[in-house]
PDB file of C-alpha atoms in Angstrom:
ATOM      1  CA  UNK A   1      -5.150  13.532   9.626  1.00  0.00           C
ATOM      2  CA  UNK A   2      -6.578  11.237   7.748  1.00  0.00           C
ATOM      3  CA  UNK A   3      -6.557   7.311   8.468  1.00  0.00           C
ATOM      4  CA  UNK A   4      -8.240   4.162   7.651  1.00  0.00           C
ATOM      5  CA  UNK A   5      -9.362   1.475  10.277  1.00  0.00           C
ATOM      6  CA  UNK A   6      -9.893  -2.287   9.349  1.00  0.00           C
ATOM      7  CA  UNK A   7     -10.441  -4.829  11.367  1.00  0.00           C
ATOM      8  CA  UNK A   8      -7.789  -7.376  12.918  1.00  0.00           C
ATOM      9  CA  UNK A   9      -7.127 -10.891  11.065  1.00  0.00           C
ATOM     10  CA  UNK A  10      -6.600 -13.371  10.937  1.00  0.00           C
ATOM     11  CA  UNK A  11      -9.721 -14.199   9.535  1.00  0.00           C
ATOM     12  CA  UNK A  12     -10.280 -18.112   8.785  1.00  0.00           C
ATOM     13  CA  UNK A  13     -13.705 -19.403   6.951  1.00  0.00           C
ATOM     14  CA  UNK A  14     -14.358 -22.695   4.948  1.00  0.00           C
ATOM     15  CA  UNK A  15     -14.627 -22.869   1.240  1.00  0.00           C
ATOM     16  CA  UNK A  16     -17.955 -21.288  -0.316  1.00  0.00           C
ATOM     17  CA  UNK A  17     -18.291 -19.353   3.118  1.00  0.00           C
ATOM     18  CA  UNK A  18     -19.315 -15.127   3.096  1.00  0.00           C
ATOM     19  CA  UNK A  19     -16.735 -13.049   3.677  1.00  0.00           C
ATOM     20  CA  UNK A  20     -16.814  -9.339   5.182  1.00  0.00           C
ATOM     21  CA  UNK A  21     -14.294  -7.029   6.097  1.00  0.00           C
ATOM     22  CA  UNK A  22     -15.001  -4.371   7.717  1.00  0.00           C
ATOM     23  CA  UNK A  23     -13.361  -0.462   6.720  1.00  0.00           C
ATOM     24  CA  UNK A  24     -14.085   2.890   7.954  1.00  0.00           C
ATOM     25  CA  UNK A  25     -12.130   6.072   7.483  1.00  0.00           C
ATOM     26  CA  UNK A  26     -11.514   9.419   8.624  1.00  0.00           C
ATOM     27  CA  UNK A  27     -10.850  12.383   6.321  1.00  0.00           C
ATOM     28  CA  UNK A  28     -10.965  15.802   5.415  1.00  0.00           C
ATOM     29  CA  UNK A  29     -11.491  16.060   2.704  1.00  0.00           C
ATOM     30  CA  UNK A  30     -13.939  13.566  -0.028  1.00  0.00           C
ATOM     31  CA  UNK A  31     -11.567  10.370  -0.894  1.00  0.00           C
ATOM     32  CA  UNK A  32     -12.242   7.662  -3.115  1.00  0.00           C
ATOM     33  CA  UNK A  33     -11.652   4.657  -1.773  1.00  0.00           C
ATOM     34  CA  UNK A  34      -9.934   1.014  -2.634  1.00  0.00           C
ATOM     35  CA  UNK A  35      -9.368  -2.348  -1.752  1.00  0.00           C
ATOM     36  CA  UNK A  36      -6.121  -3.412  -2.295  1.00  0.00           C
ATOM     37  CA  UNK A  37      -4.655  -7.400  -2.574  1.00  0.00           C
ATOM     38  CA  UNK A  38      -1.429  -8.516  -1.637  1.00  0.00           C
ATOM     39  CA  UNK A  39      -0.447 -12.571  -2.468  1.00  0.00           C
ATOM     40  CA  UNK A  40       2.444 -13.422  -0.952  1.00  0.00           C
ATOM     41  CA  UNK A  41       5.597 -12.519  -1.917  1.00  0.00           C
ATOM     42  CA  UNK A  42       4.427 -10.112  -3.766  1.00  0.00           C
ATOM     43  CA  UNK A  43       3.542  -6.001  -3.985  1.00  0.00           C
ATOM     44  CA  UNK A  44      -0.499  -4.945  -3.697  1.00  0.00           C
ATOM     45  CA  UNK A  45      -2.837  -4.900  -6.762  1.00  0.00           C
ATOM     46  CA  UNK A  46      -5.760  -3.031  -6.736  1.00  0.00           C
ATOM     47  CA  UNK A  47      -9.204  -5.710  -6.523  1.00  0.00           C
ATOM     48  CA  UNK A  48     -11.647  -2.734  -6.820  1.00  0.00           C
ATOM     49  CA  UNK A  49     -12.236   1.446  -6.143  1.00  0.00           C
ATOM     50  CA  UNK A  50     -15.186   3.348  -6.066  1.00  0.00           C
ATOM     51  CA  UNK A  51     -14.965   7.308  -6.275  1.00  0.00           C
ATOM     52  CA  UNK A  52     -18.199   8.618  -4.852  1.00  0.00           C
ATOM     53  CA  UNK A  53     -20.692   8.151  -2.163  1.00  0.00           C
ATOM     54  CA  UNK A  54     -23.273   5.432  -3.110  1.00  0.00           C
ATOM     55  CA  UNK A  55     -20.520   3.724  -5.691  1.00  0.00           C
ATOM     56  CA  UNK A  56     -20.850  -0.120  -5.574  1.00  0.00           C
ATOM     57  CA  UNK A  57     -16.610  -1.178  -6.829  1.00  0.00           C
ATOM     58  CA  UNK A  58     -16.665  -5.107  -7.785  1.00  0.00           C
ATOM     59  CA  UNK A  59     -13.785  -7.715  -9.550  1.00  0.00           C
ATOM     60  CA  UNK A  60     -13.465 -11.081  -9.154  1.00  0.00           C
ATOM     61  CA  UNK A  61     -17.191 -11.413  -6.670  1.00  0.00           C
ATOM     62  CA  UNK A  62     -15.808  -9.367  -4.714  1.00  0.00           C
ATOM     63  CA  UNK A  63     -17.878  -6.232  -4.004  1.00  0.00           C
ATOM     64  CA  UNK A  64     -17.495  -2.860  -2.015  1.00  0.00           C
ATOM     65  CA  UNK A  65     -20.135  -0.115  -1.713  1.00  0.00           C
ATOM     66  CA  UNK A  66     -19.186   3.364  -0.608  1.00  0.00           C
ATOM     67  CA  UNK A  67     -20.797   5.280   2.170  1.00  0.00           C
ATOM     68  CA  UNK A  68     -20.685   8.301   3.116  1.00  0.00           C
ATOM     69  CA  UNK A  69     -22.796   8.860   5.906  1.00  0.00           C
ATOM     70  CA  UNK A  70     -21.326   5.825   8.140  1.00  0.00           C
ATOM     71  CA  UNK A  71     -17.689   6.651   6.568  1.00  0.00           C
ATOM     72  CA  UNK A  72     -17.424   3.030   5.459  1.00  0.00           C
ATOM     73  CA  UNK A  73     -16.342   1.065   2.503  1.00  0.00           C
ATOM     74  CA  UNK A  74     -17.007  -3.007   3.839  1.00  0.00           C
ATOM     75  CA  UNK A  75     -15.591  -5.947   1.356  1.00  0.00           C
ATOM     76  CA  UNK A  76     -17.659  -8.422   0.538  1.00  0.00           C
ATOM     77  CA  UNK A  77     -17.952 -11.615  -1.369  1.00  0.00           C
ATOM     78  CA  UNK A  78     -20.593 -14.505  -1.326  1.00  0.00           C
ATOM     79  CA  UNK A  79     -18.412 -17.677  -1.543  1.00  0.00           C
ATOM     80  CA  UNK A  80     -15.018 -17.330  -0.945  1.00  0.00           C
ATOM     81  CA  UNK A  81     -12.828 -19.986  -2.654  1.00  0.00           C
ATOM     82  CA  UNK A  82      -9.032 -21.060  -1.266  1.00  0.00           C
ATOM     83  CA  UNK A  83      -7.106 -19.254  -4.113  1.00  0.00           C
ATOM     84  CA  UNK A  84      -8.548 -15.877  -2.285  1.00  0.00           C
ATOM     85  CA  UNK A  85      -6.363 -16.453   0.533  1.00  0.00           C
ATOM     86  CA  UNK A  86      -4.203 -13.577   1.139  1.00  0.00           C
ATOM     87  CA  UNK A  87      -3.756  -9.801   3.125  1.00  0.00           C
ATOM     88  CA  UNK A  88      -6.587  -7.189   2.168  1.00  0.00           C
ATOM     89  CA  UNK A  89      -5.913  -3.802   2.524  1.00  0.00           C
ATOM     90  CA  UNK A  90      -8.382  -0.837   2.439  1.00  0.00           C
ATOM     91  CA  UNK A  91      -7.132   2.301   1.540  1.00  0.00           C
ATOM     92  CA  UNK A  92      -7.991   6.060   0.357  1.00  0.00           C
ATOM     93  CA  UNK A  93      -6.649   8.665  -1.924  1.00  0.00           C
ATOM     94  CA  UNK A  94      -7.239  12.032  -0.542  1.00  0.00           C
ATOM     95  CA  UNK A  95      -3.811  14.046  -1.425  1.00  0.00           C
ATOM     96  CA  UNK A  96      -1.888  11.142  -1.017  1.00  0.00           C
ATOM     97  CA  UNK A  97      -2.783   7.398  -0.662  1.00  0.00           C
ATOM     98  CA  UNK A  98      -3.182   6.317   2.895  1.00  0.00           C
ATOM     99  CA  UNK A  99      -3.792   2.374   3.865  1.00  0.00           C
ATOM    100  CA  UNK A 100      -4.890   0.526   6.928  1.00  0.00           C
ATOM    101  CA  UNK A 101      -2.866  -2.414   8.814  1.00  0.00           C
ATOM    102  CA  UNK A 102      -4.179  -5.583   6.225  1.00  0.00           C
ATOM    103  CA  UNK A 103      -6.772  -8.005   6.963  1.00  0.00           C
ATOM    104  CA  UNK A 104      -4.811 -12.070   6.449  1.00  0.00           C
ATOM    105  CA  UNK A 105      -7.321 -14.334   5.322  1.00  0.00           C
ATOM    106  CA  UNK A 106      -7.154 -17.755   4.822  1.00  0.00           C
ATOM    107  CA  UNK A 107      -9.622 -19.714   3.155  1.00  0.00           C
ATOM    108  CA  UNK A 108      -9.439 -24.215   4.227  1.00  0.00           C
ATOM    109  CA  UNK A 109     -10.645 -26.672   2.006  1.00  0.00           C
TER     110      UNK A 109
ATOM    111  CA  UNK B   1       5.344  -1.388 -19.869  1.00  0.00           C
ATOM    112  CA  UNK B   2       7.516  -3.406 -16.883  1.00  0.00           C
ATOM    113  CA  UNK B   3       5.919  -2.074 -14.075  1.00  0.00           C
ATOM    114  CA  UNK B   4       7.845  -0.342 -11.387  1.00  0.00           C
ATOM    115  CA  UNK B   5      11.160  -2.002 -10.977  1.00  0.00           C
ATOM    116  CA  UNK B   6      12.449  -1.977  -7.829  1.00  0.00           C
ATOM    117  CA  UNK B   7      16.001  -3.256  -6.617  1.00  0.00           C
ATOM    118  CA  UNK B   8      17.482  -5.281  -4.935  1.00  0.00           C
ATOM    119  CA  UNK B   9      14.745  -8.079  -4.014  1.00  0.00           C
ATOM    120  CA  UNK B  10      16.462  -8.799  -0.699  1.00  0.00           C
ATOM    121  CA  UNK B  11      19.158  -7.096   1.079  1.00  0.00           C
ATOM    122  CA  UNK B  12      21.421  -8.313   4.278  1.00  0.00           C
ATOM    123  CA  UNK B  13      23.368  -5.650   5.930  1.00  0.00           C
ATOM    124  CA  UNK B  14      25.076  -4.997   8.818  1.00  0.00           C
ATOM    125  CA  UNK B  15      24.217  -2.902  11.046  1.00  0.00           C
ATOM    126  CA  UNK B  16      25.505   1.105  10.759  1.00  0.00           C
ATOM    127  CA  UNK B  17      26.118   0.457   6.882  1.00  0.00           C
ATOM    128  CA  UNK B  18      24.495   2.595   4.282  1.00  0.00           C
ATOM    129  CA  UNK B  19      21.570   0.667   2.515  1.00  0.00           C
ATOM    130  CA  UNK B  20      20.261   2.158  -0.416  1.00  0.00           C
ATOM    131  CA  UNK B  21      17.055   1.049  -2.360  1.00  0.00           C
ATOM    132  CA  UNK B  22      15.810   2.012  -5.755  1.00  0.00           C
ATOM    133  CA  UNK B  23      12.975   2.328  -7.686  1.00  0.00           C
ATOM    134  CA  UNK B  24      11.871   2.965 -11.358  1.00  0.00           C
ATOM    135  CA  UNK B  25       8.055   3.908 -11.568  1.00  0.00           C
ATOM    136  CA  UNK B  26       5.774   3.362 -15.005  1.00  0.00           C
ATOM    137  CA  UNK B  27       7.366   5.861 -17.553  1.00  0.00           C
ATOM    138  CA  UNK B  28       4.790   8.923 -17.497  1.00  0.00           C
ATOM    139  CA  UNK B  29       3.265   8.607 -14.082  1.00  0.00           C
ATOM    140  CA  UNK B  30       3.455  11.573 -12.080  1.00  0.00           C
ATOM    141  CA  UNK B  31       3.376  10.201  -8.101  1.00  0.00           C
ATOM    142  CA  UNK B  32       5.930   8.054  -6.327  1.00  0.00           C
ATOM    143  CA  UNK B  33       5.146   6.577  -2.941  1.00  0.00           C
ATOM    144  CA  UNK B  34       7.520   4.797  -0.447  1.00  0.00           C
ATOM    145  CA  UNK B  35       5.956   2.318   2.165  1.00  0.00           C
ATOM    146  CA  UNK B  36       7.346   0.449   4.266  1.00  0.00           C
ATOM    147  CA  UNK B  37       5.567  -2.736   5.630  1.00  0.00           C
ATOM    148  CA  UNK B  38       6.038  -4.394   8.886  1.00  0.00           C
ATOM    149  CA  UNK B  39       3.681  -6.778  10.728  1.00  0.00           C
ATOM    150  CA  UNK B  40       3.303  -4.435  13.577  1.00  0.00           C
ATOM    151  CA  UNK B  41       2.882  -1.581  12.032  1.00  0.00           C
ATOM    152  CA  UNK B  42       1.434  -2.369   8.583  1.00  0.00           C
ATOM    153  CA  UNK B  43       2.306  -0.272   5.370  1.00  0.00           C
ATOM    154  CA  UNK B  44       3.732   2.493   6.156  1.00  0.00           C
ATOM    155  CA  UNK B  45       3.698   5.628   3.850  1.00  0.00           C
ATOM    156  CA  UNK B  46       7.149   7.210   4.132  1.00  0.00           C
ATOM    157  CA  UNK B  47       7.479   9.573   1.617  1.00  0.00           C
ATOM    158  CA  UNK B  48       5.724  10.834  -1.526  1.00  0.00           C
ATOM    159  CA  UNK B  49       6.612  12.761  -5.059  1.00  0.00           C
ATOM    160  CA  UNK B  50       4.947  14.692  -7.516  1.00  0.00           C
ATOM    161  CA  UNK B  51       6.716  15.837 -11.086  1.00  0.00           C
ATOM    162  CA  UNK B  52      10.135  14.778  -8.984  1.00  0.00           C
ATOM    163  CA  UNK B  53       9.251  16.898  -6.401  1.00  0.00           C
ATOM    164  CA  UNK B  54       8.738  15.595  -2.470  1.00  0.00           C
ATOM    165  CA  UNK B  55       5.301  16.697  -1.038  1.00  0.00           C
ATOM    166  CA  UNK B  56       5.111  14.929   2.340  1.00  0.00           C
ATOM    167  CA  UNK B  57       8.104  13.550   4.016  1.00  0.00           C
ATOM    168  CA  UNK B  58       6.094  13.258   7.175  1.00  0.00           C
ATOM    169  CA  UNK B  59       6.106   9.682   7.307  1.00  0.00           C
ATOM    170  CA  UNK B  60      10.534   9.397   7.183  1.00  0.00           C
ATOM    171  CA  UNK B  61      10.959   7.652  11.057  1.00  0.00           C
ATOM    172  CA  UNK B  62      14.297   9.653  11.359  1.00  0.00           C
ATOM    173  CA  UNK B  63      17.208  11.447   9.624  1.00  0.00           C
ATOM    174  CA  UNK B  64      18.792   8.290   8.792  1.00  0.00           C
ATOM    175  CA  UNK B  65      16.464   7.763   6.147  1.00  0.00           C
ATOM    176  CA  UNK B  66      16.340  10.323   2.765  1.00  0.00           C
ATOM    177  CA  UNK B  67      14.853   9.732  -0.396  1.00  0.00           C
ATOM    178  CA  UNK B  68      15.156  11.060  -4.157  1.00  0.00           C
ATOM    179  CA  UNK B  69      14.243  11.826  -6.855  1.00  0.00           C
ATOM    180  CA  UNK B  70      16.736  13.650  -9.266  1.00  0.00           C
ATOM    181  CA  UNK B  71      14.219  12.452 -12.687  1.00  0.00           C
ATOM    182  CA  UNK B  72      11.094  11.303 -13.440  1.00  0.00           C
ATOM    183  CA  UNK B  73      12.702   7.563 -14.115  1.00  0.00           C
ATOM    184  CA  UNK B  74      14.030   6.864 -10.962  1.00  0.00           C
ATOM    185  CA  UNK B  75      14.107   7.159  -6.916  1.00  0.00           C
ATOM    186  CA  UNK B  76      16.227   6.495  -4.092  1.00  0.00           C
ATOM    187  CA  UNK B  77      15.195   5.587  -0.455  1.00  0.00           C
ATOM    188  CA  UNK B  78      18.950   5.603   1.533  1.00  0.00           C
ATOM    189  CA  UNK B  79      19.279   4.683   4.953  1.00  0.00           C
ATOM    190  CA  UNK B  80      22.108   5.737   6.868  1.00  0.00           C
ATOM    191  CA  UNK B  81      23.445   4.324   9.443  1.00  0.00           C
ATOM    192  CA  UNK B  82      21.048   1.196   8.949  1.00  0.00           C
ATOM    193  CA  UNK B  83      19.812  -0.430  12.356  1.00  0.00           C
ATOM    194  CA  UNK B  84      17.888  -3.768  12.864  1.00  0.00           C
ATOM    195  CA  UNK B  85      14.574  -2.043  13.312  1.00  0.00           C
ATOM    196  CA  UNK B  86      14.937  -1.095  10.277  1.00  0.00           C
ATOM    197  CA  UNK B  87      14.254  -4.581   9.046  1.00  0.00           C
ATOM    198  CA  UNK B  88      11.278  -4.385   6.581  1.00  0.00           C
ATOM    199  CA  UNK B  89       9.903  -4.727   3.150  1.00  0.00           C
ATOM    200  CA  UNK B  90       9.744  -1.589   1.285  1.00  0.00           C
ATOM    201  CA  UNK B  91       7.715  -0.858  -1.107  1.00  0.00           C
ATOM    202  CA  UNK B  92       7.492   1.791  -4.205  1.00  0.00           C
ATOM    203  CA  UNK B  93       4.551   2.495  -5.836  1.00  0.00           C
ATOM    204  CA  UNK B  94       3.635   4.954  -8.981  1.00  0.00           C
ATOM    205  CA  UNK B  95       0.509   6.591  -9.954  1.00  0.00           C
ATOM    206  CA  UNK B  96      -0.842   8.720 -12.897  1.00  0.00           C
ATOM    207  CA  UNK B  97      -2.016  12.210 -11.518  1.00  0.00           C
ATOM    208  CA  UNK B  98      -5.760  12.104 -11.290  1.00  0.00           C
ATOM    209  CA  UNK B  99      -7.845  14.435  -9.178  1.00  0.00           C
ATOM    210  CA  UNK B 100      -9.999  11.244  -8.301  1.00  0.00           C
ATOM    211  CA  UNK B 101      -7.706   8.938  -7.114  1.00  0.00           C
ATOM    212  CA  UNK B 102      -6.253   6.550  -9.329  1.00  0.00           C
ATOM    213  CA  UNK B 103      -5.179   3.278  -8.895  1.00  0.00           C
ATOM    214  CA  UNK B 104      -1.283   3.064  -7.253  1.00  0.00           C
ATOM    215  CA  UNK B 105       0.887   0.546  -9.341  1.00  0.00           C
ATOM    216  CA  UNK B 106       3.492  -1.203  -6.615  1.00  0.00           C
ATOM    217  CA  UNK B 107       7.011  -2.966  -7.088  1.00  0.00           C
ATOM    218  CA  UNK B 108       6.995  -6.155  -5.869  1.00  0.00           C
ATOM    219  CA  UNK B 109       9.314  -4.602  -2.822  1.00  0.00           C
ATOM    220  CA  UNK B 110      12.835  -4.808  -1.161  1.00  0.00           C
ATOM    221  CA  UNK B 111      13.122  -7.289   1.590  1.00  0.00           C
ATOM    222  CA  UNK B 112      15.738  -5.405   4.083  1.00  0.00           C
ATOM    223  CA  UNK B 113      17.392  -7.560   6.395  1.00  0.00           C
ATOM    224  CA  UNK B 114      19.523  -5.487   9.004  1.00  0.00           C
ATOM    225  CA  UNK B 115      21.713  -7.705  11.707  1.00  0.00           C
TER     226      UNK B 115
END
């Protein structure tokens, strides 16, 4: 079936550092694909999509580019600031919405 | 528009009682979704609706959990008996039916607590 893999957090970095984390999925069928945020105590919001294979999703400098031929959809951003601490999750929407395990980052002063 | 509603916040039962969550999703959207989220195993999907109807129940652990949907404006996840693995947030989350993929609207989740 179909599944989503992202890597294992935590993931500390300093103020104005890069950030990636890594996605790939698995599916039958041709998804779009999200990134998901989740502060705490609270539900996930959606940070960005893209729909199609070569679609670069982007909010808040955060930015996501879809491909299809190494089934990946990595998050970036250039300078991460400590207000973007928090769980990412990837996910995709084939016939149903299907998300990986979270990715906790925390950004130090 | 609220968002989805979900209630109650937090929950502390004992276990083997009946636990029952709820859920309103954004008037006109046509998917529900049940997670559950636990730091082992993530967010879980558990369940899913379209128009009212369940598509995938696939993700339900057991038969001590069932969920509903008897109108477009509300949902029930019920567990019965309750047990302390059970212990989890749960979330509900509503979508507009779009053959691309839409963006999935979530409660802000039910913090189950069973001892």
């Amino acid at each position: 079936g179909d599944s989503v893999t992202q890597m294992e957090g935590p993931v500390t970095l300093s103020e104005e550092a890069f950030l990636t984390i890594n996605c790939t999925y698995t599916a039958t069928g041709y998804p779009s694909l999200f990134w998901y945020v989740q502060y705490p105590g609270e539900g996930l919001q959606l940070l960005l999509k893209a729909t199609k294979a070569d679609d670069k999703g982007s909010n808040k400098g955060f930015e996501a580019t879809y491909r299809k031929e190494t089934t990946s959809f990595h998050l970036e951003k250039g300078s991460v600031q400590v207000s973007d601490s928090a769980v990412y999750f990837c996910a995709l929407w084939d016939d149903k919405i299907i998300f990986g395990k979270g990715t906790r980052l925390h950004i130090l002063p | 528009d609220a968002g989805v509603i979900q209630s109650p916040r937090h929950e502390v039962t004992e276990m083997g009682q009946e636990v029952t969550l709820r859920c309103k999703p954004i008037s006109g959207h046509d998917y529900l979704f049940w997670y559950r989220q636990t730091m082992m195993r993530g967010l879980e999907l558990l369940i899913y609706f379209n128009n009212n109807v369940p598509i995938d129940d696939s993700g339900m652990p057991e038969d001590r959990f069932s969920a509903k949907m008897p109108n477009a404006s509300f949902s029930t996840l019920k567990i019965q008996p309750s047990e302390p693995r059970d212990s989890a947030v749960y979330f509900c989350a509503s979508t507009p039916d779009s053959p691309w993929g839409t963006e999935a609207f979530f409660g802000q989740g039910t913090r189950l607590t069973v001892v």
